[in-house]
């Protein structure tokens, strides 16, 4: 297990390092997005992969799989995510939220049949949204430059560092049985991509420049999450419309990386 974890972590860090080096060679005058030229190129790459592979699979999945089954699959992976949401709540000193997260995992993993049924929400245990990037921000780390990571989508430097820890800790990506691991990762990719289909339609109709729209929405949303929905006043003054469903799941293609790491 340690060997698999180490290889995946080193591989992902190498990817981030390469992105940072290449991005540094393509700086622009935009303080919000200093490597915009590089980011747009990576954005186009990600869009191409999505259009050729992920979106068709998501449409097929959406058309064929019944709604209760799709909900169950989403709940299953959400239950796994709740474990690390709880860890980050604890690291941020949010003991009450961490206890609620633990309660969600306990309830949904037992009477919810491994998380396929979300009884916890019905019982009043609210689902939170935390990650290592937010934990870094909670303790004072600045966001750094905006960055589009190949296959993962929009990030900033702080969130990219948090993403490295997310990749390292992901229990699905660290399953030793390669067929089982890749099947679960592929299912998670398709499930998450399917959830974006309605939001994508709104963005396609509303955005004159999809890249700028997603960038601004991502930065606004992450700022809001860092401050638990109450960012400083100046953040509201510069706020732009966004679709939270779209920005929340922009890392779904990142599972492709884990699938490609087929260690025995």
mmCIF file of C-alpha atoms in Angstrom:
data_model
loop_
_atom_site.group_PDB
_atom_site.id
_atom_site.type_symbol
_atom_site.label_atom_id
_atom_site.label_comp_id
_atom_site.label_asym_id
_atom_site.label_seq_id
_atom_site.Cartn_x
_atom_site.Cartn_y
_atom_site.Cartn_z
ATOM 1 C CA UNK A 1 0.000 0.000 0.000
ATOM 2 C CA UNK A 2 2.782 2.437 0.892
ATOM 3 C CA UNK A 3 4.436 1.764 -2.453
ATOM 4 C CA UNK A 4 1.230 2.523 -4.349
ATOM 5 C CA UNK A 5 0.560 5.645 -2.292
ATOM 6 C CA UNK A 6 4.104 6.885 -2.746
ATOM 7 C CA UNK A 7 4.148 6.361 -6.502
ATOM 8 C CA UNK A 8 0.798 8.078 -7.004
ATOM 9 C CA UNK A 9 1.776 10.990 -4.783
ATOM 10 C CA UNK A 10 5.158 11.458 -6.464
ATOM 11 C CA UNK A 11 3.583 11.160 -9.910
ATOM 12 C CA UNK A 12 0.960 13.769 -9.144
ATOM 13 C CA UNK A 13 3.496 16.147 -7.588
ATOM 14 C CA UNK A 14 5.643 15.764 -10.705
ATOM 15 C CA UNK A 15 2.628 16.718 -12.825
ATOM 16 C CA UNK A 16 2.004 19.814 -10.713
ATOM 17 C CA UNK A 17 5.677 20.761 -10.895
ATOM 18 C CA UNK A 18 5.665 20.446 -14.686
ATOM 19 C CA UNK A 19 2.513 22.549 -14.926
ATOM 20 C CA UNK A 20 4.046 25.209 -12.686
ATOM 21 C CA UNK A 21 7.290 25.366 -14.677
ATOM 22 C CA UNK A 22 5.540 25.510 -18.035
ATOM 23 C CA UNK A 23 3.029 28.017 -16.738
ATOM 24 C CA UNK A 24 5.778 30.273 -15.447
ATOM 25 C CA UNK A 25 7.096 30.600 -18.983
ATOM 26 C CA UNK A 26 3.761 31.980 -20.219
ATOM 27 C CA UNK A 27 3.011 34.846 -17.858
ATOM 28 C CA UNK A 28 0.591 37.657 -18.746
ATOM 29 C CA UNK A 29 -0.320 40.997 -17.206
ATOM 30 C CA UNK A 30 -3.513 39.745 -15.541
ATOM 31 C CA UNK A 31 -2.833 39.636 -11.766
ATOM 32 C CA UNK A 32 -5.770 37.298 -11.227
ATOM 33 C CA UNK A 33 -4.574 34.901 -13.911
ATOM 34 C CA UNK A 34 -0.868 35.578 -14.586
ATOM 35 C CA UNK A 35 -0.397 32.460 -16.711
ATOM 36 C CA UNK A 36 -3.614 32.836 -18.693
ATOM 37 C CA UNK A 37 -2.089 31.789 -22.007
ATOM 38 C CA UNK A 38 -0.886 28.500 -20.574
ATOM 39 C CA UNK A 39 -4.116 27.978 -18.641
ATOM 40 C CA UNK A 40 -6.222 28.488 -21.761
ATOM 41 C CA UNK A 41 -4.162 25.879 -23.600
ATOM 42 C CA UNK A 42 -4.694 23.345 -20.810
ATOM 43 C CA UNK A 43 -8.370 24.309 -20.643
ATOM 44 C CA UNK A 44 -8.698 23.545 -24.365
ATOM 45 C CA UNK A 45 -7.015 20.179 -23.807
ATOM 46 C CA UNK A 46 -9.401 19.326 -20.979
ATOM 47 C CA UNK A 47 -12.384 20.439 -23.055
ATOM 48 C CA UNK A 48 -11.237 18.211 -25.905
ATOM 49 C CA UNK A 49 -10.937 15.164 -23.643
ATOM 50 C CA UNK A 50 -14.329 15.917 -22.162
ATOM 51 C CA UNK A 51 -16.032 16.355 -25.524
ATOM 52 C CA UNK A 52 -14.467 13.230 -27.021
ATOM 53 C CA UNK A 53 -14.766 10.856 -24.061
ATOM 54 C CA UNK A 54 -16.391 11.990 -20.832
ATOM 55 C CA UNK A 55 -19.463 13.834 -22.079
ATOM 56 C CA UNK A 56 -20.633 11.029 -24.422
ATOM 57 C CA UNK A 57 -20.186 8.492 -21.613
ATOM 58 C CA UNK A 58 -22.099 10.724 -19.210
ATOM 59 C CA UNK A 59 -24.968 11.170 -21.659
ATOM 60 C CA UNK A 60 -25.181 7.433 -22.200
ATOM 61 C CA UNK A 61 -25.102 6.756 -18.467
ATOM 62 C CA UNK A 62 -27.788 9.372 -17.877
ATOM 63 C CA UNK A 63 -30.022 7.885 -20.562
ATOM 64 C CA UNK A 64 -29.675 4.238 -19.539
ATOM 65 C CA UNK A 65 -29.316 4.147 -15.744
ATOM 66 C CA UNK A 66 -32.500 4.688 -13.686
ATOM 67 C CA UNK A 67 -32.580 7.738 -11.419
ATOM 68 C CA UNK A 68 -32.622 5.720 -8.146
ATOM 69 C CA UNK A 69 -29.500 3.844 -9.250
ATOM 70 C CA UNK A 70 -27.716 7.059 -10.239
ATOM 71 C CA UNK A 71 -28.616 8.584 -6.884
ATOM 72 C CA UNK A 72 -27.333 5.508 -5.065
ATOM 73 C CA UNK A 73 -23.991 5.578 -6.880
ATOM 74 C CA UNK A 74 -23.568 9.285 -6.146
ATOM 75 C CA UNK A 75 -24.446 8.689 -2.492
ATOM 76 C CA UNK A 76 -21.913 5.840 -2.241
ATOM 77 C CA UNK A 77 -19.006 7.999 -3.346
ATOM 78 C CA UNK A 78 -20.325 10.911 -1.304
ATOM 79 C CA UNK A 79 -20.193 8.708 1.783
ATOM 80 C CA UNK A 80 -16.506 8.017 1.153
ATOM 81 C CA UNK A 81 -15.898 11.737 0.709
ATOM 82 C CA UNK A 82 -17.591 12.445 4.049
ATOM 83 C CA UNK A 83 -14.704 10.694 5.821
ATOM 84 C CA UNK A 84 -12.198 13.249 4.546
ATOM 85 C CA UNK A 85 -14.636 16.116 4.927
ATOM 86 C CA UNK A 86 -14.742 15.183 8.606
ATOM 87 C CA UNK A 87 -10.948 15.061 8.789
ATOM 88 C CA UNK A 88 -10.706 18.561 7.340
ATOM 89 C CA UNK A 89 -13.425 19.888 9.622
ATOM 90 C CA UNK A 90 -11.394 18.545 12.534
ATOM 91 C CA UNK A 91 -8.164 20.073 11.203
ATOM 92 C CA UNK A 92 -9.962 23.419 10.977
ATOM 93 C CA UNK A 93 -11.162 23.169 14.568
ATOM 94 C CA UNK A 94 -14.801 22.635 13.621
ATOM 95 C CA UNK A 95 -15.483 19.916 16.174
ATOM 96 C CA UNK A 96 -19.262 20.049 15.874
ATOM 97 C CA UNK A 97 -19.171 19.715 12.091
ATOM 98 C CA UNK A 98 -16.614 16.903 12.356
ATOM 99 C CA UNK A 99 -18.895 15.036 14.764
ATOM 100 C CA UNK A 100 -21.784 15.515 12.344
ATOM 101 C CA UNK A 101 -19.640 14.176 9.492
ATOM 102 C CA UNK A 102 -18.726 11.121 11.565
ATOM 103 C CA UNK A 103 -22.402 10.598 12.293
ATOM 104 C CA UNK A 104 -23.206 10.774 8.588
ATOM 105 C CA UNK A 105 -20.621 8.117 7.778
ATOM 106 C CA UNK A 106 -21.852 5.864 10.595
ATOM 107 C CA UNK A 107 -25.520 6.159 9.641
ATOM 108 C CA UNK A 108 -25.078 5.871 5.892
ATOM 109 C CA UNK A 109 -22.498 3.073 6.084
ATOM 110 C CA UNK A 110 -24.827 0.932 8.204
ATOM 111 C CA UNK A 111 -28.536 1.442 7.695
ATOM 112 C CA UNK A 112 -27.760 3.284 4.470
ATOM 113 C CA UNK A 113 -26.126 0.128 3.047
ATOM 114 C CA UNK A 114 -22.543 1.333 2.500
ATOM 115 C CA UNK A 115 -23.784 4.803 1.700
ATOM 116 C CA UNK A 116 -26.072 3.985 -1.207
ATOM 117 C CA UNK A 117 -28.997 5.501 0.720
ATOM 118 C CA UNK A 118 -28.520 8.885 2.377
ATOM 119 C CA UNK A 119 -30.497 8.498 5.594
ATOM 120 C CA UNK A 120 -28.180 10.923 7.401
ATOM 121 C CA UNK A 121 -29.581 13.955 5.601
ATOM 122 C CA UNK A 122 -33.110 12.864 6.501
ATOM 123 C CA UNK A 123 -31.962 12.621 10.128
ATOM 124 C CA UNK A 124 -30.768 16.223 10.067
ATOM 125 C CA UNK A 125 -27.043 15.530 9.661
ATOM 126 C CA UNK A 126 -26.079 18.172 7.123
ATOM 127 C CA UNK A 127 -23.504 17.372 4.460
ATOM 128 C CA UNK A 128 -20.545 19.747 4.527
ATOM 129 C CA UNK A 129 -17.969 20.579 1.912
ATOM 130 C CA UNK A 130 -14.358 20.727 3.067
ATOM 131 C CA UNK A 131 -11.025 19.703 1.576
ATOM 132 C CA UNK A 132 -7.326 20.142 2.231
ATOM 133 C CA UNK A 133 -7.189 23.306 0.129
ATOM 134 C CA UNK A 134 -9.778 24.912 2.394
ATOM 135 C CA UNK A 135 -7.850 23.729 5.437
ATOM 136 C CA UNK A 136 -4.720 25.461 4.140
ATOM 137 C CA UNK A 137 -6.778 28.602 3.564
ATOM 138 C CA UNK A 138 -8.317 28.398 7.033
ATOM 139 C CA UNK A 139 -4.854 28.545 8.548
ATOM 140 C CA UNK A 140 -3.784 31.535 6.489
ATOM 141 C CA UNK A 141 -2.309 30.175 3.257
ATOM 142 C CA UNK A 142 -2.958 32.537 0.363
ATOM 143 C CA UNK A 143 -4.506 31.251 -2.869
ATOM 144 C CA UNK A 144 -1.599 32.026 -5.185
ATOM 145 C CA UNK A 145 -2.045 32.161 -8.936
ATOM 146 C CA UNK A 146 -4.980 30.640 -10.781
ATOM 147 C CA UNK A 147 -3.994 27.357 -12.380
ATOM 148 C CA UNK A 148 -5.687 24.926 -14.766
ATOM 149 C CA UNK A 149 -4.350 21.436 -14.089
ATOM 150 C CA UNK A 150 -4.454 18.861 -16.913
ATOM 151 C CA UNK A 151 -7.448 16.541 -16.406
ATOM 152 C CA UNK A 152 -8.369 18.126 -13.049
ATOM 153 C CA UNK A 153 -9.451 21.529 -14.254
ATOM 154 C CA UNK A 154 -9.416 24.850 -12.352
ATOM 155 C CA UNK A 155 -7.393 25.285 -9.188
ATOM 156 C CA UNK A 156 -5.169 27.856 -7.573
ATOM 157 C CA UNK A 157 -1.738 27.076 -6.160
ATOM 158 C CA UNK A 158 -3.120 26.496 -2.663
ATOM 159 C CA UNK A 159 -5.853 24.177 -3.918
ATOM 160 C CA UNK A 160 -3.380 22.311 -6.116
ATOM 161 C CA UNK A 161 -1.315 21.554 -3.011
ATOM 162 C CA UNK A 162 -4.476 20.405 -1.265
ATOM 163 C CA UNK A 163 -5.372 18.289 -4.273
ATOM 164 C CA UNK A 164 -2.041 16.484 -3.973
ATOM 165 C CA UNK A 165 -3.069 15.382 -0.471
ATOM 166 C CA UNK A 166 -6.532 14.436 -1.731
ATOM 167 C CA UNK A 167 -4.924 12.207 -4.361
ATOM 168 C CA UNK A 168 -2.587 10.672 -1.792
ATOM 169 C CA UNK A 169 -5.399 9.889 0.647
ATOM 170 C CA UNK A 170 -8.117 8.794 -1.793
ATOM 171 C CA UNK A 171 -9.143 5.289 -0.653
ATOM 172 C CA UNK A 172 -10.641 4.384 -4.026
ATOM 173 C CA UNK A 173 -7.497 5.296 -5.924
ATOM 174 C CA UNK A 174 -5.389 3.279 -3.495
ATOM 175 C CA UNK A 175 -7.166 -0.065 -3.861
ATOM 176 C CA UNK A 176 -4.543 -2.678 -4.773
ATOM 177 C CA UNK A 177 -6.850 -4.760 -6.977
ATOM 178 C CA UNK A 178 -6.406 -2.963 -10.300
ATOM 179 C CA UNK A 179 -9.673 -4.060 -12.021
ATOM 180 C CA UNK A 180 -11.735 -3.175 -8.946
ATOM 181 C CA UNK A 181 -9.963 0.143 -8.472
ATOM 182 C CA UNK A 182 -10.289 1.195 -12.092
ATOM 183 C CA UNK A 183 -13.939 0.144 -12.261
ATOM 184 C CA UNK A 184 -14.761 2.257 -9.215
ATOM 185 C CA UNK A 185 -12.780 5.233 -10.485
ATOM 186 C CA UNK A 186 -14.431 5.054 -13.903
ATOM 187 C CA UNK A 187 -17.856 4.847 -12.285
ATOM 188 C CA UNK A 188 -17.090 7.874 -10.128
ATOM 189 C CA UNK A 189 -15.894 9.876 -13.127
ATOM 190 C CA UNK A 190 -19.033 9.122 -15.125
ATOM 191 C CA UNK A 191 -21.361 9.703 -12.173
ATOM 192 C CA UNK A 192 -19.825 13.086 -11.386
ATOM 193 C CA UNK A 193 -19.746 14.122 -15.040
ATOM 194 C CA UNK A 194 -23.413 13.209 -15.412
ATOM 195 C CA UNK A 195 -24.275 15.519 -12.523
ATOM 196 C CA UNK A 196 -22.767 18.413 -14.477
ATOM 197 C CA UNK A 197 -24.912 18.043 -17.595
ATOM 198 C CA UNK A 198 -27.690 20.473 -16.536
ATOM 199 C CA UNK A 199 -25.212 23.096 -15.297
ATOM 200 C CA UNK A 200 -23.151 22.824 -18.463
ATOM 201 C CA UNK A 201 -26.159 23.735 -20.580
ATOM 202 C CA UNK A 202 -26.688 26.909 -18.549
ATOM 203 C CA UNK A 203 -23.036 27.900 -18.910
ATOM 204 C CA UNK A 204 -22.979 27.255 -22.655
ATOM 205 C CA UNK A 205 -25.975 29.569 -23.064
ATOM 206 C CA UNK A 206 -24.861 32.300 -20.644
ATOM 207 C CA UNK A 207 -21.102 32.568 -21.041
ATOM 208 C CA UNK A 208 -19.556 34.625 -23.829
ATOM 209 C CA UNK A 209 -16.147 33.261 -22.824
ATOM 210 C CA UNK A 210 -16.449 29.880 -21.134
ATOM 211 C CA UNK A 211 -12.875 29.945 -19.856
ATOM 212 C CA UNK A 212 -13.293 33.309 -18.101
ATOM 213 C CA UNK A 213 -16.704 32.361 -16.750
ATOM 214 C CA UNK A 214 -15.420 29.158 -15.164
ATOM 215 C CA UNK A 215 -12.288 30.862 -13.834
ATOM 216 C CA UNK A 216 -14.213 33.679 -12.166
ATOM 217 C CA UNK A 217 -16.861 31.322 -10.827
ATOM 218 C CA UNK A 218 -14.214 28.998 -9.415
ATOM 219 C CA UNK A 219 -12.259 31.770 -7.690
ATOM 220 C CA UNK A 220 -15.433 33.284 -6.264
ATOM 221 C CA UNK A 221 -16.722 29.983 -5.002
ATOM 222 C CA UNK A 222 -13.443 28.909 -3.411
ATOM 223 C CA UNK A 223 -13.189 32.286 -1.671
ATOM 224 C CA UNK A 224 -16.677 31.793 -0.307
ATOM 225 C CA UNK A 225 -15.858 28.286 0.919
ATOM 226 C CA UNK A 226 -12.692 29.440 2.685
ATOM 227 C CA UNK A 227 -14.777 31.924 4.660
ATOM 228 C CA UNK A 228 -17.667 29.476 5.179
ATOM 229 C CA UNK A 229 -20.002 31.490 2.987
ATOM 230 C CA UNK A 230 -19.241 34.877 4.561
ATOM 231 C CA UNK A 231 -16.227 36.318 2.697
ATOM 232 C CA UNK A 232 -14.979 39.871 3.357
ATOM 233 C CA UNK A 233 -17.093 42.665 1.900
ATOM 234 C CA UNK A 234 -14.676 43.423 -0.938
ATOM 235 C CA UNK A 235 -15.177 39.881 -2.214
ATOM 236 C CA UNK A 236 -18.873 40.552 -2.712
ATOM 237 C CA UNK A 237 -18.109 43.780 -4.557
ATOM 238 C CA UNK A 238 -16.215 41.826 -7.213
ATOM 239 C CA UNK A 239 -18.503 38.797 -7.259
ATOM 240 C CA UNK A 240 -19.655 37.364 -10.562
ATOM 241 C CA UNK A 241 -22.525 34.980 -11.307
ATOM 242 C CA UNK A 242 -21.636 31.332 -11.039
ATOM 243 C CA UNK A 243 -23.122 27.864 -11.125
ATOM 244 C CA UNK A 244 -21.856 26.034 -8.049
ATOM 245 C CA UNK A 245 -22.674 22.611 -9.405
ATOM 246 C CA UNK A 246 -20.292 23.127 -12.293
ATOM 247 C CA UNK A 247 -17.364 24.514 -10.324
ATOM 248 C CA UNK A 248 -17.742 22.042 -7.485
ATOM 249 C CA UNK A 249 -17.014 19.023 -9.653
ATOM 250 C CA UNK A 250 -14.391 20.346 -12.026
ATOM 251 C CA UNK A 251 -11.861 17.770 -10.803
ATOM 252 C CA UNK A 252 -13.801 14.732 -12.014
ATOM 253 C CA UNK A 253 -11.460 14.026 -14.898
ATOM 254 C CA UNK A 254 -8.668 13.774 -12.374
ATOM 255 C CA UNK A 255 -9.732 10.213 -11.705
ATOM 256 C CA UNK A 256 -8.391 9.450 -15.177
ATOM 257 C CA UNK A 257 -4.927 9.974 -13.739
ATOM 258 C CA UNK A 258 -5.519 7.403 -11.004
ATOM 259 C CA UNK A 259 -6.910 4.915 -13.511
ATOM 260 C CA UNK A 260 -3.759 5.297 -15.559
ATOM 261 C CA UNK A 261 -1.630 4.391 -12.535
ATOM 262 C CA UNK A 262 -2.126 0.639 -12.910
ATOM 263 C CA UNK A 263 0.433 -0.553 -10.389
ATOM 264 C CA UNK A 264 0.279 -4.247 -9.634
#
